[in-house]
Every structure is written in C-alpha cells, then in structure tokens.
Coordinates of C-alpha atoms and ligand atoms in Angstrom, one line a residue:
M1 CA 59.9 71.3 130.2
D2 CA 62.4 70.9 132.9
S3 CA 65.6 72.7 133.0
V4 CA 67.7 69.6 132.1
R5 CA 65.8 69.4 128.9
L6 CA 66.3 73.1 128.2
N7 CA 70.0 72.7 128.8
Q8 CA 70.1 69.8 126.3
I9 CA 68.4 71.9 123.7
G10 CA 70.8 74.8 124.4
A11 CA 73.8 72.4 124.0
A12 CA 72.4 71.1 120.8
C13 CA 72.0 74.6 119.3
L14 CA 75.5 75.5 120.4
F15 CA 76.9 72.3 118.9
A16 CA 75.1 73.0 115.6
A17 CA 76.5 76.6 115.5
L18 CA 80.0 75.3 116.2
A19 CA 79.7 72.7 113.5
V20 CA 78.6 75.3 110.9
G21 CA 81.4 77.6 111.9
A22 CA 84.0 74.8 111.7
S23 CA 82.9 73.6 108.3
W24 CA 82.9 77.3 107.1
G25 CA 86.4 77.5 108.3
V26 CA 87.4 74.3 106.5
A27 CA 85.8 75.5 103.3
R28 CA 87.5 78.8 103.5
T29 CA 91.0 77.2 103.9
A30 CA 90.3 74.5 101.3
V31 CA 89.2 76.8 98.6
P32 CA 92.0 79.2 97.7
E33 CA 91.2 82.9 97.5
P34 CA 91.1 83.9 93.8
V35 CA 94.3 85.8 93.0
P36 CA 93.3 89.1 91.5
A37 CA 94.9 89.6 88.1
K38 CA 96.7 92.9 88.1
P39 CA 97.5 93.8 84.5
G40 CA 100.6 95.9 84.2
V41 CA 102.1 95.1 87.6
A42 CA 105.2 93.0 87.2
I43 CA 105.5 90.3 89.8
P44 CA 109.3 89.8 89.8
H45 CA 109.6 86.3 91.4
P46 CA 106.3 84.4 91.1
A47 CA 108.0 81.2 92.2
A48 CA 108.8 82.6 95.7
P49 CA 106.2 81.3 98.1
A50 CA 104.7 83.7 100.6
G51 CA 106.6 83.7 103.8
A52 CA 109.8 82.3 102.2
S53 CA 112.9 82.8 104.3
I54 CA 115.6 85.2 103.2
D55 CA 117.8 82.2 102.3
D56 CA 115.1 80.9 99.9
L57 CA 114.7 84.4 98.4
V58 CA 118.4 84.8 97.9
A59 CA 118.6 81.3 96.3
R60 CA 116.0 82.4 93.7
A61 CA 117.3 85.9 93.3
S62 CA 118.8 87.5 90.3
V63 CA 122.5 88.4 90.5
E64 CA 122.1 90.6 87.5
K65 CA 119.4 92.7 89.0
G66 CA 121.4 92.9 92.2
H67 CA 124.4 94.1 90.3
A68 CA 122.2 96.9 88.7
I69 CA 120.8 97.9 92.2
A70 CA 124.4 98.0 93.6
D71 CA 125.5 100.2 90.7
R72 CA 122.6 102.6 91.3
Q73 CA 122.5 102.7 95.1
C74 CA 125.8 101.5 96.6
A75 CA 128.6 102.3 94.1
M76 CA 128.8 106.0 94.9
C77 CA 130.1 105.1 98.4
H78 CA 131.5 101.6 98.0
S79 CA 133.9 100.0 95.6
L80 CA 132.7 96.6 94.4
A81 CA 135.9 95.7 92.6
P82 CA 138.5 93.1 93.9
Q83 CA 141.0 94.9 96.2
G84 CA 139.0 98.0 95.7
P85 CA 139.7 101.1 97.8
S86 CA 137.7 102.5 100.6
I87 CA 135.7 105.4 99.4
I88 CA 133.1 106.8 101.7
G89 CA 132.3 103.3 102.9
P90 CA 134.6 100.2 102.9
A91 CA 135.2 98.1 99.7
L92 CA 132.6 95.4 99.6
F93 CA 134.3 92.7 97.4
G94 CA 134.5 89.6 99.6
V95 CA 132.6 91.2 102.5
V96 CA 130.2 88.2 102.8
G97 CA 131.4 85.8 105.5
T98 CA 133.6 88.4 107.2
H99 CA 132.8 89.8 110.6
V100 CA 130.8 93.0 110.8
G101 CA 133.0 96.1 110.8
D102 CA 136.2 94.1 110.1
I103 CA 137.7 95.4 106.8
P104 CA 141.3 96.3 107.3
G105 CA 142.1 100.0 106.7
Y106 CA 138.6 101.2 107.3
E107 CA 137.6 103.1 110.4
F108 CA 134.1 101.9 111.3
S109 CA 131.7 103.7 113.6
D110 CA 131.3 102.4 117.1
A111 CA 127.7 101.8 116.2
L112 CA 128.6 99.2 113.6
K113 CA 131.5 97.8 115.8
T114 CA 129.1 96.8 118.5
H115 CA 128.0 94.1 116.0
K116 CA 131.5 92.8 115.4
D117 CA 130.7 89.3 116.8
E118 CA 128.2 88.9 113.9
T119 CA 129.1 87.7 110.4
W120 CA 127.8 89.1 107.2
N121 CA 125.4 86.5 105.8
N122 CA 122.0 86.6 104.1
T123 CA 120.2 87.3 107.4
T124 CA 122.5 90.0 108.8
L125 CA 122.8 91.7 105.4
S126 CA 119.1 91.7 104.9
T127 CA 118.5 93.3 108.3
W128 CA 121.2 95.9 107.8
L129 CA 120.2 96.8 104.2
K130 CA 116.5 97.1 105.2
S131 CA 117.4 99.9 107.6
P132 CA 121.0 100.6 108.5
A133 CA 119.9 103.0 111.2
D134 CA 117.8 100.4 112.9
Y135 CA 120.5 97.7 112.8
A136 CA 123.2 100.0 114.0
P137 CA 121.7 103.3 115.4
G138 CA 124.3 106.0 114.9
T139 CA 126.0 104.3 111.9
K140 CA 127.7 106.6 109.5
M141 CA 126.2 104.8 106.5
S142 CA 123.7 107.5 105.5
F143 CA 121.4 105.2 103.5
P144 CA 117.7 104.9 104.1
G145 CA 117.5 101.2 103.3
I146 CA 115.8 99.1 100.8
E147 CA 112.2 98.2 101.7
S148 CA 111.6 95.5 99.1
E149 CA 112.7 92.1 100.4
T150 CA 113.0 90.8 96.8
E151 CA 115.4 93.7 95.9
R152 CA 117.4 93.0 99.0
A153 CA 117.6 89.3 98.0
D154 CA 118.9 90.3 94.5
L155 CA 121.5 92.6 96.1
I156 CA 122.6 90.0 98.6
A157 CA 122.9 87.4 95.8
Y158 CA 125.2 89.8 94.0
L159 CA 127.3 90.5 97.1
N160 CA 127.6 86.7 97.6
S161 CA 129.0 86.5 94.1
L162 CA 131.8 89.0 94.8
K163 CA 134.5 86.6 95.8
P164 CA 137.6 85.4 94.1
E165 CA 137.1 82.6 91.5
P166 CA 137.9 79.2 93.1
R167 CA 141.0 77.7 91.5
Ligands
HEC201 C1 126.1 107.4 101.4 C2 127.1 106.5 101.3 C3 126.7 105.0 101.3 C4 125.8 104.4 100.5 C5 124.9 104.9 99.5 C6 125.9 103.0 100.9 N1 126.8 102.8 101.9 FE1 127.3 101.0 102.8 N2 128.5 102.0 104.1 C7 128.7 103.3 104.1 C8 129.5 103.7 105.3 C9 130.0 105.1 105.6 C10 129.8 102.5 106.0 C11 130.5 102.3 107.3 C12 129.3 102.4 108.4 C13 129.8 102.5 109.8 O1 131.0 102.4 110.1 O2 128.9 102.8 110.6 C14 129.1 101.4 105.2 C15 129.1 100.1 105.6 C16 128.5 99.1 104.8 C17 128.7 97.7 105.1 C18 129.4 97.1 106.3 C19 130.7 96.6 105.9 C20 131.5 95.8 107.0 O3 132.5 95.2 106.6 O4 131.0 95.7 108.1 C21 128.0 97.0 104.2 C22 127.8 95.5 104.0 C23 127.4 98.0 103.3 N3 127.8 99.3 103.7 C24 126.7 97.7 102.2 C25 126.1 98.7 101.4 C26 125.2 98.4 100.2 C27 124.9 97.0 99.7 C28 124.8 99.5 99.7 C29 123.8 99.8 98.6 C30 122.5 99.3 98.8 C31 125.3 100.6 100.5 N4 126.1 100.0 101.5 C32 125.1 101.9 100.3 C33 128.3 104.3 103.2 C34 127.3 104.0 102.2

C-alpha cells in the first residue's frame, strides 16, 4: 500500500470519528436532560427560563414576597412609607428612577456618591442588593446582600411599586 492510500484510510477514519461525535452532540442537545424531581423543594418561579434577564425576572416577580423581604431585611434601617424619614439609611419610597445617592436631606457616603451618574433601575438595584460592598466599596450600608436573584427580583418589584398613585 502506498502512502497516499494510507492517508486516504486515515482521513476516512477521522471523518467517521467526527461524524459519530457530531451526531452524539446533536442527540445530546436534541434530547433534554431529564429534570430530577426534588420532592419538598419549592421552586418559586417555575416560569422563569434559565438565563432570564433581571428585567424578565422582575416582570414575573411577586410584589407581596418583595414586601415581606423588605419588612424583614430593610425596614430596620429604611423607611418605606411615602415621605418617610431617614433612619439609618435614606427613605426608599420613590427611590426607583432617581440618581444614586440623591435623596435630599440624607448624607451619603463618598463610596455611593461615586455612582451618582447612575440611576436606580432593575439592573443597578440588583447589583447593589446582591452585594452593596462590591457595588460601592466603603459604603455605609452594612448589609451583606441577597444572593438569590429571585428574591432580589421580588424585592425590586416591590421597590418599583413604591411610587405615588397616578392621578
Ligand atoms: C443596617 C442598615 C441597613 C440595612 C439593613 C439596609 N440598608 Fe440600604 N442603606 C443603608 C445606608 C446606611 C445607606 C446609605 C449608604 C451610603 O451612603 O453608602 C443605604 C442606602 C440604600 C440605597 C441607596 C439609596 C439612594 O438613594 O442612593 C438603597 C436603594 C438601599 N439602601 C436599599 C436597601 C434595601 C432594599 C435593603 C433591604 C434588602 C436595605 N437597603 C437594607 C442602610 C441599610
């Protein structure tokens, strides 16, 4: 056998291997992995697709759950009432849509004021509430953050609802 023939056989084997690999890949993507049933584990928002954006998550979030989270985790430092006072942190009614660190009568840290060109929206709130110290190193909000993106979405949906009734 000459070397050209050997090369042809080699190429044929390689091609076969690639073809098998490719069809395996197609089969793997075409057949969804079975979802393991986890009895007893509550899946809060089954409708949210994996990789959903924070805007999607907020759109599907629960204002009631967010309210409960705020009462538990924010209300000791923040008033959530209309025209509420500053406590340890600034009052949060109507905070969505304002500039960062821009609530009159509250002395913000320089750490937060460096973000004053940004506006509080779903994205900035989610980043801040995930880890205040990462968003604004040196902030005086001593709060570790909320790891669960779903809980942050619920909370943000609640904050979004804190605005005067349209008339
Ligand atoms: C231990 C007290 C404390 C807790 C708990 C706390 N905060 Fe704060 N928060 C602060 C302080 C203090 C600031 C001002 C931070 C600064 O100037 O660096 C602040 C600032 C903020 C701001 C920025 C406001 C603005 O106008 O820029 C938002 C939004 C906020 N907090 C939301 C929350 C939410 C939502 C929770 C509950 C998950 C929460 N905070 C829990 C003390 C707290």
